[in-house]
Amino acid sequence: MSTTLIGFVWKDKEAKMIIRALLLLLLSGGMAISVQGCRSNCAKCGVINDEAMRYLKADRVELSRQRFKLCLEYDPDYMLCLNGLGMIALREKKFKKAAKFFKKALAKNSNFAQARVNLGFVYAHWKNYKRARHLFYSAVRIDPALKDARYNLARMLIHLRRWKKARAHLLRLTAFYPRFSEAHALLGYVEFERKNWKQAARHFLRTVQISPNHLSAHINLCKVLYFLGTFPQACWHCNQALRIDPQNAESKAAKQQVDIKLRQFGKRCQ
């Protein structure tokens, strides 16, 4: 059985997935911002920004872009709309353009935590991990409960193999958001690397309780339970992973290893 878990290596994800995660947080009330130094058109800009964000969430990118640009006609320094245009650029993988908008938003308000997180994504893409980590750290200091700030800080710390610090941030994150499945999945990965097998299994189990179709958590549970010697349970999670993705090579390989063990006891993983 491979001792490598899956799903938690820091890499350049699809920008559309990144932007969707950010949008879900923003539109669910995850960001309460006081627009400092706002001009007389502040209220109008706020309404336009909200419209633009709804369009972007619905994948109506051009309409969203038009609304953000209209917003900046009323106030060229309106930081939420600058951030919105940066998010569109990030979605389109125009990273230099995205960075420009995020930096302009931060020039307006250096305490704009979400823009710091977004800019951190850009620097992570550029593999400037030191700068990305600084941006994530500063966002957490500004807004300790900002979900994607602490989550991506933990991912960065995992990339740097700083397990203890990553674990501390993830425990704090699950205290803020007990049903945040990705945080539990990351905790499982950290505990696995720290050789805390039972704790790893507990967090992966919590992940699939919250998100029953979490593929990587089922695969990783199959592996962790194999190491713990609970082969029937390991088999069940391998089968769940194959139910979600019947062609997944990692699931097939893990199931084969579990089946070999079960045969020693006159059983099969079917």
mmCIF file of C-alpha atoms in Angstrom:
data_model
loop_
_atom_site.group_PDB
_atom_site.id
_atom_site.type_symbol
_atom_site.label_atom_id
_atom_site.label_comp_id
_atom_site.label_asym_id
_atom_site.label_seq_id
_atom_site.Cartn_x
_atom_site.Cartn_y
_atom_site.Cartn_z
ATOM 1 C CA MET A 1 0.000 0.000 0.000
ATOM 2 C CA SER A 2 1.364 3.410 -0.960
ATOM 3 C CA THR A 3 2.105 5.670 2.004
ATOM 4 C CA THR A 4 1.267 8.740 -0.053
ATOM 5 C CA LEU A 5 -2.123 10.339 0.499
ATOM 6 C CA ILE A 6 -3.776 12.266 -2.288
ATOM 7 C CA GLY A 7 -5.476 15.579 -2.778
ATOM 8 C CA PHE A 8 -3.362 17.950 -0.700
ATOM 9 C CA VAL A 9 -0.311 18.973 -2.742
ATOM 10 C CA TRP A 10 -0.131 22.713 -3.361
ATOM 11 C CA LYS A 11 -0.392 23.192 -7.107
ATOM 12 C CA ASP A 12 -1.956 25.470 -9.672
ATOM 13 C CA LYS A 13 -5.609 24.488 -9.626
ATOM 14 C CA GLU A 14 -8.050 25.432 -12.318
ATOM 15 C CA ALA A 15 -8.706 29.140 -11.894
ATOM 16 C CA LYS A 16 -12.435 28.593 -12.334
ATOM 17 C CA MET A 17 -12.491 26.328 -9.261
ATOM 18 C CA ILE A 18 -10.559 28.906 -7.267
ATOM 19 C CA ILE A 19 -12.862 31.755 -8.207
ATOM 20 C CA ARG A 20 -15.998 29.708 -7.506
ATOM 21 C CA ALA A 21 -14.800 28.914 -3.989
ATOM 22 C CA LEU A 22 -14.101 32.578 -3.351
ATOM 23 C CA LEU A 23 -17.472 33.640 -4.735
ATOM 24 C CA LEU A 24 -19.388 31.188 -2.571
ATOM 25 C CA LEU A 25 -17.693 32.613 0.495
ATOM 26 C CA LEU A 26 -18.244 36.235 -0.488
ATOM 27 C CA LEU A 27 -21.875 35.843 -1.470
ATOM 28 C CA SER A 28 -22.724 33.825 1.638
ATOM 29 C CA GLY A 29 -21.815 36.767 3.820
ATOM 30 C CA GLY A 30 -18.243 35.679 4.486
ATOM 31 C CA MET A 31 -16.887 39.184 3.949
ATOM 32 C CA ALA A 32 -18.136 42.224 5.818
ATOM 33 C CA ILE A 33 -16.114 45.231 4.649
ATOM 34 C CA SER A 34 -16.260 48.835 5.674
ATOM 35 C CA VAL A 35 -15.360 50.884 2.608
ATOM 36 C CA GLN A 36 -13.166 53.581 4.025
ATOM 37 C CA GLY A 37 -13.035 56.991 2.428
ATOM 38 C CA CYS A 38 -15.928 56.182 0.139
ATOM 39 C CA ARG A 39 -17.125 58.913 -2.203
ATOM 40 C CA SER A 40 -20.690 60.168 -2.492
ATOM 41 C CA ASN A 41 -21.534 57.309 -4.889
ATOM 42 C CA CYS A 42 -20.667 54.660 -2.308
ATOM 43 C CA ALA A 43 -24.201 53.250 -1.970
ATOM 44 C CA LYS A 44 -24.667 53.058 -5.743
ATOM 45 C CA CYS A 45 -21.307 51.315 -6.135
ATOM 46 C CA GLY A 46 -22.290 48.802 -3.470
ATOM 47 C CA VAL A 47 -25.491 47.902 -5.319
ATOM 48 C CA ILE A 48 -23.644 47.546 -8.631
ATOM 49 C CA ASN A 49 -20.934 45.421 -7.011
ATOM 50 C CA ASP A 50 -23.555 43.075 -5.556
ATOM 51 C CA GLU A 51 -25.146 42.696 -8.999
ATOM 52 C CA ALA A 52 -21.757 41.998 -10.570
ATOM 53 C CA MET A 53 -20.959 39.339 -7.979
ATOM 54 C CA ARG A 54 -24.280 37.591 -8.608
ATOM 55 C CA TYR A 55 -23.563 37.549 -12.338
ATOM 56 C CA LEU A 56 -20.104 36.133 -11.708
ATOM 57 C CA LYS A 57 -21.455 33.398 -9.459
ATOM 58 C CA ALA A 58 -23.871 32.470 -12.264
ATOM 59 C CA ASP A 59 -20.941 32.285 -14.756
ATOM 60 C CA ARG A 60 -22.256 35.298 -16.672
ATOM 61 C CA VAL A 61 -18.769 36.726 -16.843
ATOM 62 C CA GLU A 62 -19.228 39.465 -19.434
ATOM 63 C CA LEU A 63 -22.249 40.918 -17.658
ATOM 64 C CA SER A 64 -20.285 40.804 -14.427
ATOM 65 C CA ARG A 65 -17.318 42.556 -16.030
ATOM 66 C CA GLN A 66 -19.563 45.293 -17.409
ATOM 67 C CA ARG A 67 -21.100 45.919 -13.995
ATOM 68 C CA PHE A 68 -17.726 46.082 -12.255
ATOM 69 C CA LYS A 69 -16.492 48.562 -14.870
ATOM 70 C CA LEU A 70 -19.645 50.639 -14.466
ATOM 71 C CA CYS A 71 -19.009 50.682 -10.734
ATOM 72 C CA LEU A 72 -15.535 52.121 -11.321
ATOM 73 C CA GLU A 73 -17.002 54.883 -13.475
ATOM 74 C CA TYR A 74 -18.757 56.117 -10.350
ATOM 75 C CA ASP A 75 -15.671 55.629 -8.169
ATOM 76 C CA PRO A 76 -12.371 54.502 -9.771
ATOM 77 C CA ASP A 77 -11.020 53.526 -6.348
ATOM 78 C CA TYR A 78 -13.963 51.423 -5.166
ATOM 79 C CA MET A 79 -12.052 48.487 -3.748
ATOM 80 C CA LEU A 80 -14.775 45.822 -3.963
ATOM 81 C CA CYS A 81 -15.154 46.358 -7.703
ATOM 82 C CA LEU A 82 -11.383 46.437 -8.198
ATOM 83 C CA ASN A 83 -11.264 43.132 -6.354
ATOM 84 C CA GLY A 84 -14.087 41.804 -8.529
ATOM 85 C CA LEU A 85 -12.246 42.606 -11.749
ATOM 86 C CA GLY A 86 -9.204 40.911 -10.273
ATOM 87 C CA MET A 87 -11.278 37.804 -9.618
ATOM 88 C CA ILE A 88 -12.430 37.763 -13.238
ATOM 89 C CA ALA A 89 -8.816 38.082 -14.378
ATOM 90 C CA LEU A 90 -7.880 35.234 -12.033
ATOM 91 C CA ARG A 91 -10.653 33.124 -13.520
ATOM 92 C CA GLU A 92 -9.268 33.827 -16.986
ATOM 93 C CA LYS A 93 -5.730 32.961 -15.822
ATOM 94 C CA LYS A 94 -4.537 36.490 -16.479
ATOM 95 C CA PHE A 95 -2.455 36.532 -13.334
ATOM 96 C CA LYS A 96 -0.529 39.761 -13.911
ATOM 97 C CA LYS A 97 -3.763 41.602 -14.595
ATOM 98 C CA ALA A 98 -5.374 40.045 -11.520
ATOM 99 C CA ALA A 99 -2.437 41.108 -9.349
ATOM 100 C CA LYS A 100 -2.741 44.666 -10.640
ATOM 101 C CA PHE A 101 -6.391 44.912 -9.564
ATOM 102 C CA PHE A 102 -5.782 43.317 -6.160
ATOM 103 C CA LYS A 103 -2.869 45.668 -5.494
ATOM 104 C CA LYS A 104 -5.014 48.673 -6.437
ATOM 105 C CA ALA A 105 -7.700 47.484 -4.031
ATOM 106 C CA LEU A 106 -5.095 47.123 -1.285
ATOM 107 C CA ALA A 107 -3.734 50.579 -2.047
ATOM 108 C CA LYS A 108 -7.220 51.849 -1.235
ATOM 109 C CA ASN A 109 -7.440 49.820 1.980
ATOM 110 C CA SER A 110 -4.452 47.795 3.168
ATOM 111 C CA ASN A 111 -6.736 45.955 5.624
ATOM 112 C CA PHE A 112 -8.836 44.436 2.831
ATOM 113 C CA ALA A 113 -8.276 40.822 3.890
ATOM 114 C CA GLN A 114 -9.999 39.165 0.925
ATOM 115 C CA ALA A 115 -7.826 41.025 -1.587
ATOM 116 C CA ARG A 116 -4.782 39.796 0.337
ATOM 117 C CA VAL A 117 -6.000 36.212 0.013
ATOM 118 C CA ASN A 118 -6.674 36.649 -3.696
ATOM 119 C CA LEU A 119 -3.245 38.174 -4.263
ATOM 120 C CA GLY A 120 -1.810 35.253 -2.310
ATOM 121 C CA PHE A 121 -3.313 32.896 -4.908
ATOM 122 C CA VAL A 122 -1.450 34.793 -7.607
ATOM 123 C CA TYR A 123 1.877 34.582 -5.800
ATOM 124 C CA ALA A 124 1.313 30.884 -5.104
ATOM 125 C CA HIS A 125 0.761 30.387 -8.842
ATOM 126 C CA TRP A 126 4.044 32.192 -9.467
ATOM 127 C CA LYS A 127 5.650 29.852 -6.887
ATOM 128 C CA ASN A 128 6.602 32.801 -4.712
ATOM 129 C CA TYR A 129 5.539 30.885 -1.625
ATOM 130 C CA LYS A 130 7.200 33.256 0.831
ATOM 131 C CA ARG A 131 5.120 36.169 -0.446
ATOM 132 C CA ALA A 132 1.956 34.062 -0.649
ATOM 133 C CA ARG A 133 2.404 32.877 2.928
ATOM 134 C CA HIS A 134 2.900 36.457 4.128
ATOM 135 C CA LEU A 135 -0.334 37.530 2.430
ATOM 136 C CA PHE A 136 -2.307 34.642 3.914
ATOM 137 C CA TYR A 137 -0.847 35.304 7.378
ATOM 138 C CA SER A 138 -1.699 38.993 7.200
ATOM 139 C CA ALA A 139 -5.254 38.217 6.040
ATOM 140 C CA VAL A 140 -5.730 35.925 9.055
ATOM 141 C CA ARG A 141 -4.442 38.615 11.404
ATOM 142 C CA ILE A 142 -6.908 41.113 9.933
ATOM 143 C CA ASP A 143 -9.866 38.708 9.945
ATOM 144 C CA PRO A 144 -9.240 35.578 12.065
ATOM 145 C CA ALA A 145 -12.497 33.951 10.908
ATOM 146 C CA LEU A 146 -11.967 34.467 7.158
ATOM 147 C CA LYS A 147 -12.371 30.897 5.949
ATOM 148 C CA ASP A 148 -10.288 30.811 2.785
ATOM 149 C CA ALA A 149 -7.484 32.878 4.363
ATOM 150 C CA ARG A 150 -6.830 30.394 7.166
ATOM 151 C CA TYR A 151 -7.483 27.388 4.913
ATOM 152 C CA ASN A 152 -4.956 28.476 2.303
ATOM 153 C CA LEU A 153 -2.462 29.475 4.967
ATOM 154 C CA ALA A 154 -2.725 25.906 6.279
ATOM 155 C CA ARG A 155 -2.230 24.532 2.760
ATOM 156 C CA MET A 156 0.857 26.680 2.364
ATOM 157 C CA LEU A 157 2.257 25.500 5.703
ATOM 158 C CA ILE A 158 1.619 21.904 4.643
ATOM 159 C CA HIS A 159 3.502 22.570 1.412
ATOM 160 C CA LEU A 160 6.404 23.793 3.580
ATOM 161 C CA ARG A 161 5.986 20.687 5.821
ATOM 162 C CA ARG A 162 5.311 22.755 8.916
ATOM 163 C CA TRP A 163 2.879 20.258 10.324
ATOM 164 C CA LYS A 164 2.474 21.646 13.836
ATOM 165 C CA LYS A 165 1.574 25.157 12.660
ATOM 166 C CA ALA A 166 -0.708 23.822 9.942
ATOM 167 C CA ARG A 167 -2.506 21.648 12.487
ATOM 168 C CA ALA A 168 -3.023 24.605 14.837
ATOM 169 C CA HIS A 169 -4.619 26.706 12.091
ATOM 170 C CA LEU A 170 -6.822 23.848 10.921
ATOM 171 C CA LEU A 171 -8.062 23.146 14.439
ATOM 172 C CA ARG A 172 -8.947 26.826 14.756
ATOM 173 C CA LEU A 173 -10.668 26.699 11.383
ATOM 174 C CA THR A 174 -12.809 23.698 12.316
ATOM 175 C CA ALA A 175 -13.743 25.496 15.534
ATOM 176 C CA PHE A 176 -15.042 28.406 13.440
ATOM 177 C CA TYR A 177 -16.607 26.156 10.785
ATOM 178 C CA PRO A 178 -17.338 22.652 12.203
ATOM 179 C CA ARG A 179 -18.863 21.465 8.909
ATOM 180 C CA PHE A 180 -16.052 22.669 6.650
ATOM 181 C CA SER A 181 -15.196 19.286 5.143
ATOM 182 C CA GLU A 182 -11.995 20.411 3.405
ATOM 183 C CA ALA A 183 -10.520 21.545 6.726
ATOM 184 C CA HIS A 184 -11.180 18.119 8.249
ATOM 185 C CA ALA A 185 -9.656 16.475 5.162
ATOM 186 C CA LEU A 186 -6.514 18.587 5.536
ATOM 187 C CA LEU A 187 -6.359 17.744 9.236
ATOM 188 C CA GLY A 188 -6.488 14.075 8.321
ATOM 189 C CA TYR A 189 -3.557 14.576 5.986
ATOM 190 C CA VAL A 190 -1.542 16.431 8.649
ATOM 191 C CA GLU A 191 -2.225 13.767 11.280
ATOM 192 C CA PHE A 192 -1.205 11.075 8.808
ATOM 193 C CA GLU A 193 2.115 12.803 8.192
ATOM 194 C CA ARG A 194 2.571 13.078 11.978
ATOM 195 C CA LYS A 195 1.906 9.310 12.161
ATOM 196 C CA ASN A 196 -1.220 9.825 14.244
ATOM 197 C CA TRP A 197 -3.126 7.162 12.322
ATOM 198 C CA LYS A 198 -6.253 7.077 14.483
ATOM 199 C CA GLN A 199 -6.589 10.861 14.459
ATOM 200 C CA ALA A 200 -6.104 10.853 10.691
ATOM 201 C CA ALA A 201 -8.887 8.292 10.314
ATOM 202 C CA ARG A 202 -11.151 10.318 12.605
ATOM 203 C CA HIS A 203 -10.798 13.463 10.510
ATOM 204 C CA PHE A 204 -11.223 11.640 7.208
ATOM 205 C CA LEU A 205 -14.348 9.982 8.619
ATOM 206 C CA ARG A 206 -15.662 13.386 9.636
ATOM 207 C CA THR A 207 -14.973 14.589 6.092
ATOM 208 C CA VAL A 208 -17.112 11.896 4.475
ATOM 209 C CA GLN A 209 -19.846 12.348 7.076
ATOM 210 C CA ILE A 210 -20.138 15.964 5.942
ATOM 211 C CA SER A 211 -19.435 15.299 2.245
ATOM 212 C CA PRO A 212 -20.325 11.664 1.421
ATOM 213 C CA ASN A 213 -18.937 11.969 -2.121
ATOM 214 C CA HIS A 214 -15.535 13.343 -1.098
ATOM 215 C CA LEU A 215 -13.384 11.131 -3.328
ATOM 216 C CA SER A 216 -9.928 11.775 -1.888
ATOM 217 C CA ALA A 217 -11.180 11.326 1.699
ATOM 218 C CA HIS A 218 -12.584 7.876 0.851
ATOM 219 C CA ILE A 219 -9.327 6.880 -0.860
ATOM 220 C CA ASN A 220 -7.257 8.142 2.040
ATOM 221 C CA LEU A 221 -9.533 6.362 4.526
ATOM 222 C CA CYS A 222 -8.984 3.161 2.583
ATOM 223 C CA LYS A 223 -5.226 3.634 3.021
ATOM 224 C CA VAL A 224 -5.262 4.732 6.664
ATOM 225 C CA LEU A 225 -7.618 1.933 7.729
ATOM 226 C CA TYR A 226 -5.365 -0.518 5.887
ATOM 227 C CA PHE A 227 -2.448 0.637 8.034
ATOM 228 C CA LEU A 228 -4.625 0.311 11.137
ATOM 229 C CA GLY A 229 -5.462 -3.280 10.157
ATOM 230 C CA THR A 230 -9.219 -2.720 9.802
ATOM 231 C CA PHE A 231 -9.396 -4.259 6.353
ATOM 232 C CA PRO A 232 -13.202 -4.699 5.946
ATOM 233 C CA GLN A 233 -13.741 -0.989 6.665
ATOM 234 C CA ALA A 234 -10.867 -0.129 4.337
ATOM 235 C CA CYS A 235 -12.552 -2.181 1.610
ATOM 236 C CA TRP A 236 -15.830 -0.337 2.120
ATOM 237 C CA HIS A 237 -14.192 3.046 1.594
ATOM 238 C CA CYS A 238 -12.311 1.783 -1.468
ATOM 239 C CA ASN A 239 -15.659 0.728 -2.915
ATOM 240 C CA GLN A 240 -17.167 4.102 -2.079
ATOM 241 C CA ALA A 241 -14.320 5.796 -3.931
ATOM 242 C CA LEU A 242 -14.939 3.564 -6.954
ATOM 243 C CA ARG A 243 -18.649 4.315 -6.773
ATOM 244 C CA ILE A 244 -17.809 8.011 -7.078
ATOM 245 C CA ASP A 245 -15.222 7.483 -9.838
ATOM 246 C CA PRO A 246 -15.212 3.957 -11.300
ATOM 247 C CA GLN A 247 -12.086 4.670 -13.370
ATOM 248 C CA ASN A 248 -9.936 6.088 -10.569
ATOM 249 C CA ALA A 249 -6.573 4.297 -10.703
ATOM 250 C CA GLU A 250 -5.655 5.188 -7.109
ATOM 251 C CA SER A 251 -8.859 3.587 -5.814
ATOM 252 C CA LYS A 252 -8.320 0.453 -7.875
ATOM 253 C CA ALA A 253 -4.750 0.040 -6.640
ATOM 254 C CA ALA A 254 -5.760 0.571 -3.008
ATOM 255 C CA LYS A 255 -8.621 -1.911 -3.290
ATOM 256 C CA GLN A 256 -6.286 -4.500 -4.780
ATOM 257 C CA GLN A 257 -3.938 -4.193 -1.798
ATOM 258 C CA VAL A 258 -6.835 -4.502 0.650
ATOM 259 C CA ASP A 259 -8.107 -7.561 -1.210
ATOM 260 C CA ILE A 260 -4.684 -9.232 -0.921
ATOM 261 C CA LYS A 261 -4.791 -8.771 2.854
ATOM 262 C CA LEU A 262 -8.371 -9.998 3.193
ATOM 263 C CA ARG A 263 -7.542 -13.160 1.229
ATOM 264 C CA GLN A 264 -5.142 -14.096 4.012
ATOM 265 C CA PHE A 265 -8.225 -14.375 6.238
ATOM 266 C CA GLY A 266 -10.322 -16.205 3.660
ATOM 267 C CA LYS A 267 -12.248 -13.093 2.686
ATOM 268 C CA ARG A 268 -12.426 -10.818 -0.349
ATOM 269 C CA CYS A 269 -12.808 -7.115 -1.033
ATOM 270 C CA GLN A 270 -15.741 -7.125 -3.434
#
